[in-house]
């Protein structure tokens, strides 16, 4: 057994090498598995964000079209909501809400991360409030009878759309924290440092843009 001590360093080196290789492989495969778990959720949330942006554009267009009708009615003493362009604009708003509804329905089948799922539920409630407000006016605001009703409707939808957009931004923030692409520890630290530098930069810009008190002398 005099040869045993002489081979122990080789055996120990082989074991250490095998453990090191296993550790590196496990980390790589774990990151790959984690990203495969997160990727469909990111896609679903990205579709929700796209549908939300489309909805916000349609809301602005419909608001502008309705307010133009109000301004025209005040100058001509006649309210006309039967124009083809107005009807097409309001119809596009309705279609956008349906597309957002579809994106959320797909999201319920895909998003499983608890914080993201909760943020998605909050945003969906706000979307439902928009659809309820639109349905309560009949055929997409074309059945409103007075200028005051139209203005109230426009302000209501504007406020609801703004809250919905904020809720979706909350969902995106949760997704950034929970289902962003899997990364190594070094890059995670670099992103954290970058986030801190961006925050400091924004604070400096806000301080520079804030109005300075004028002297009373």
PDB file of N, CA and C in Angstrom, residues 150-185:
ATOM      1  N   UNK A 150     -71.387  64.268 -22.980  1.00  0.00           N
ATOM      2  CA  UNK A 150     -70.191  63.893 -23.737  1.00  0.00           C
ATOM      3  C   UNK A 150     -68.931  64.285 -22.974  1.00  0.00           C
ATOM      4  N   UNK A 151     -68.917  65.499 -22.439  1.00  0.00           N
ATOM      5  CA  UNK A 151     -67.737  65.951 -21.699  1.00  0.00           C
ATOM      6  C   UNK A 151     -67.502  65.104 -20.454  1.00  0.00           C
ATOM      7  N   UNK A 152     -68.567  64.746 -19.757  1.00  0.00           N
ATOM      8  CA  UNK A 152     -68.406  63.867 -18.581  1.00  0.00           C
ATOM      9  C   UNK A 152     -67.888  62.498 -18.989  1.00  0.00           C
ATOM     10  N   UNK A 153     -68.416  61.988 -20.096  1.00  0.00           N
ATOM     11  CA  UNK A 153     -67.976  60.684 -20.589  1.00  0.00           C
ATOM     12  C   UNK A 153     -66.487  60.717 -20.960  1.00  0.00           C
ATOM     13  N   UNK A 154     -66.088  61.762 -21.661  1.00  0.00           N
ATOM     14  CA  UNK A 154     -64.694  61.891 -22.080  1.00  0.00           C
ATOM     15  C   UNK A 154     -63.774  61.937 -20.866  1.00  0.00           C
ATOM     16  N   UNK A 155     -64.138  62.735 -19.868  1.00  0.00           N
ATOM     17  CA  UNK A 155     -63.304  62.835 -18.662  1.00  0.00           C
ATOM     18  C   UNK A 155     -63.278  61.528 -17.892  1.00  0.00           C
ATOM     19  N   UNK A 156     -64.402  60.834 -17.850  1.00  0.00           N
ATOM     20  CA  UNK A 156     -64.454  59.553 -17.150  1.00  0.00           C
ATOM     21  C   UNK A 156     -63.537  58.532 -17.814  1.00  0.00           C
ATOM     22  N   UNK A 157     -63.645  58.401 -19.139  1.00  0.00           N
ATOM     23  CA  UNK A 157     -62.817  57.441 -19.858  1.00  0.00           C
ATOM     24  C   UNK A 157     -61.342  57.831 -19.766  1.00  0.00           C
ATOM     25  N   UNK A 158     -61.059  59.126 -19.843  1.00  0.00           N
ATOM     26  CA  UNK A 158     -59.677  59.587 -19.720  1.00  0.00           C
ATOM     27  C   UNK A 158     -59.079  59.190 -18.372  1.00  0.00           C
ATOM     28  N   UNK A 159     -59.841  59.411 -17.291  1.00  0.00           N
ATOM     29  CA  UNK A 159     -59.353  59.046 -15.973  1.00  0.00           C
ATOM     30  C   UNK A 159     -59.173  57.545 -15.810  1.00  0.00           C
ATOM     31  N   UNK A 160     -60.146  56.773 -16.296  1.00  0.00           N
ATOM     32  CA  UNK A 160     -60.051  55.315 -16.192  1.00  0.00           C
ATOM     33  C   UNK A 160     -58.891  54.773 -17.015  1.00  0.00           C
ATOM     34  N   UNK A 161     -58.696  55.339 -18.216  1.00  0.00           N
ATOM     35  CA  UNK A 161     -57.584  54.894 -19.056  1.00  0.00           C
ATOM     36  C   UNK A 161     -56.241  55.218 -18.413  1.00  0.00           C
ATOM     37  N   UNK A 162     -56.155  56.385 -17.772  1.00  0.00           N
ATOM     38  CA  UNK A 162     -54.912  56.736 -17.087  1.00  0.00           C
ATOM     39  C   UNK A 162     -54.592  55.779 -15.953  1.00  0.00           C
ATOM     40  N   UNK A 163     -55.610  55.416 -15.169  1.00  0.00           N
ATOM     41  CA  UNK A 163     -55.388  54.457 -14.072  1.00  0.00           C
ATOM     42  C   UNK A 163     -55.030  53.074 -14.618  1.00  0.00           C
ATOM     43  N   UNK A 164     -55.669  52.691 -15.725  1.00  0.00           N
ATOM     44  CA  UNK A 164     -55.341  51.408 -16.337  1.00  0.00           C
ATOM     45  C   UNK A 164     -53.897  51.390 -16.817  1.00  0.00           C
ATOM     46  N   UNK A 165     -53.463  52.469 -17.433  1.00  0.00           N
ATOM     47  CA  UNK A 165     -52.087  52.541 -17.909  1.00  0.00           C
ATOM     48  C   UNK A 165     -51.100  52.450 -16.747  1.00  0.00           C
ATOM     49  N   UNK A 166     -51.413  53.107 -15.642  1.00  0.00           N
ATOM     50  CA  UNK A 166     -50.548  53.030 -14.463  1.00  0.00           C
ATOM     51  C   UNK A 166     -50.493  51.609 -13.913  1.00  0.00           C
ATOM     52  N   UNK A 167     -51.615  50.916 -13.932  1.00  0.00           N
ATOM     53  CA  UNK A 167     -51.641  49.538 -13.442  1.00  0.00           C
ATOM     54  C   UNK A 167     -50.788  48.625 -14.317  1.00  0.00           C
ATOM     55  N   UNK A 168     -50.853  48.836 -15.628  1.00  0.00           N
ATOM     56  CA  UNK A 168     -50.035  48.022 -16.532  1.00  0.00           C
ATOM     57  C   UNK A 168     -48.552  48.333 -16.333  1.00  0.00           C
ATOM     58  N   UNK A 169     -48.215  49.588 -16.078  1.00  0.00           N
ATOM     59  CA  UNK A 169     -46.832  49.924 -15.772  1.00  0.00           C
ATOM     60  C   UNK A 169     -46.381  49.233 -14.483  1.00  0.00           C
ATOM     61  N   UNK A 170     -47.299  49.096 -13.524  1.00  0.00           N
ATOM     62  CA  UNK A 170     -46.985  48.334 -12.319  1.00  0.00           C
ATOM     63  C   UNK A 170     -46.721  46.875 -12.637  1.00  0.00           C
ATOM     64  N   UNK A 171     -47.474  46.326 -13.587  1.00  0.00           N
ATOM     65  CA  UNK A 171     -47.250  44.951 -14.027  1.00  0.00           C
ATOM     66  C   UNK A 171     -45.873  44.820 -14.676  1.00  0.00           C
ATOM     67  N   UNK A 172     -45.503  45.779 -15.509  1.00  0.00           N
ATOM     68  CA  UNK A 172     -44.197  45.742 -16.163  1.00  0.00           C
ATOM     69  C   UNK A 172     -43.080  45.832 -15.122  1.00  0.00           C
ATOM     70  N   UNK A 173     -43.278  46.665 -14.123  1.00  0.00           N
ATOM     71  CA  UNK A 173     -42.275  46.783 -13.058  1.00  0.00           C
ATOM     72  C   UNK A 173     -42.128  45.454 -12.315  1.00  0.00           C
ATOM     73  N   UNK A 174     -43.238  44.810 -12.020  1.00  0.00           N
ATOM     74  CA  UNK A 174     -43.172  43.502 -11.359  1.00  0.00           C
ATOM     75  C   UNK A 174     -42.475  42.482 -12.242  1.00  0.00           C
ATOM     76  N   UNK A 175     -42.739  42.542 -13.561  1.00  0.00           N
ATOM     77  CA  UNK A 175     -42.096  41.606 -14.484  1.00  0.00           C
ATOM     78  C   UNK A 175     -40.592  41.840 -14.542  1.00  0.00           C
ATOM     79  N   UNK A 176     -40.178  43.095 -14.489  1.00  0.00           N
ATOM     80  CA  UNK A 176     -38.743  43.381 -14.478  1.00  0.00           C
ATOM     81  C   UNK A 176     -38.058  42.770 -13.261  1.00  0.00           C
ATOM     82  N   UNK A 177     -38.761  42.754 -12.157  1.00  0.00           N
ATOM     83  CA  UNK A 177     -38.182  42.218 -10.930  1.00  0.00           C
ATOM     84  C   UNK A 177     -38.262  40.698 -10.870  1.00  0.00           C
ATOM     85  N   UNK A 178     -39.259  40.107 -11.508  1.00  0.00           N
ATOM     86  CA  UNK A 178     -39.546  38.688 -11.282  1.00  0.00           C
ATOM     87  C   UNK A 178     -39.270  37.775 -12.469  1.00  0.00           C
ATOM     88  N   UNK A 179     -39.485  38.229 -13.683  1.00  0.00           N
ATOM     89  CA  UNK A 179     -39.366  37.327 -14.835  1.00  0.00           C
ATOM     90  C   UNK A 179     -38.442  37.890 -15.908  1.00  0.00           C
ATOM     91  N   UNK A 180     -37.498  38.724 -15.511  1.00  0.00           N
ATOM     92  CA  UNK A 180     -36.500  39.188 -16.465  1.00  0.00           C
ATOM     93  C   UNK A 180     -35.601  38.026 -16.870  1.00  0.00           C
ATOM     94  N   UNK A 181     -34.896  38.128 -17.996  1.00  0.00           N
ATOM     95  CA  UNK A 181     -34.042  37.016 -18.439  1.00  0.00           C
ATOM     96  C   UNK A 181     -33.052  36.602 -17.355  1.00  0.00           C
ATOM     97  N   UNK A 182     -32.846  35.289 -17.226  1.00  0.00           N
ATOM     98  CA  UNK A 182     -31.909  34.777 -16.228  1.00  0.00           C
ATOM     99  C   UNK A 182     -30.501  35.296 -16.532  1.00  0.00           C
ATOM    100  N   UNK A 183     -29.778  35.682 -15.509  1.00  0.00           N
ATOM    101  CA  UNK A 183     -28.454  36.266 -15.683  1.00  0.00           C
ATOM    102  C   UNK A 183     -27.531  35.770 -14.592  1.00  0.00           C
ATOM    103  N   UNK A 184     -26.236  35.925 -14.822  1.00  0.00           N
ATOM    104  CA  UNK A 184     -25.277  35.491 -13.812  1.00  0.00           C
ATOM    105  C   UNK A 184     -25.165  36.536 -12.709  1.00  0.00           C
ATOM    106  N   UNK A 185     -24.490  36.137 -11.634  1.00  0.00           N
ATOM    107  CA  UNK A 185     -24.401  36.999 -10.458  1.00  0.00           C
ATOM    108  C   UNK A 185     -23.662  38.282 -10.768  1.00  0.00           C
TER     109      UNK A 185
END
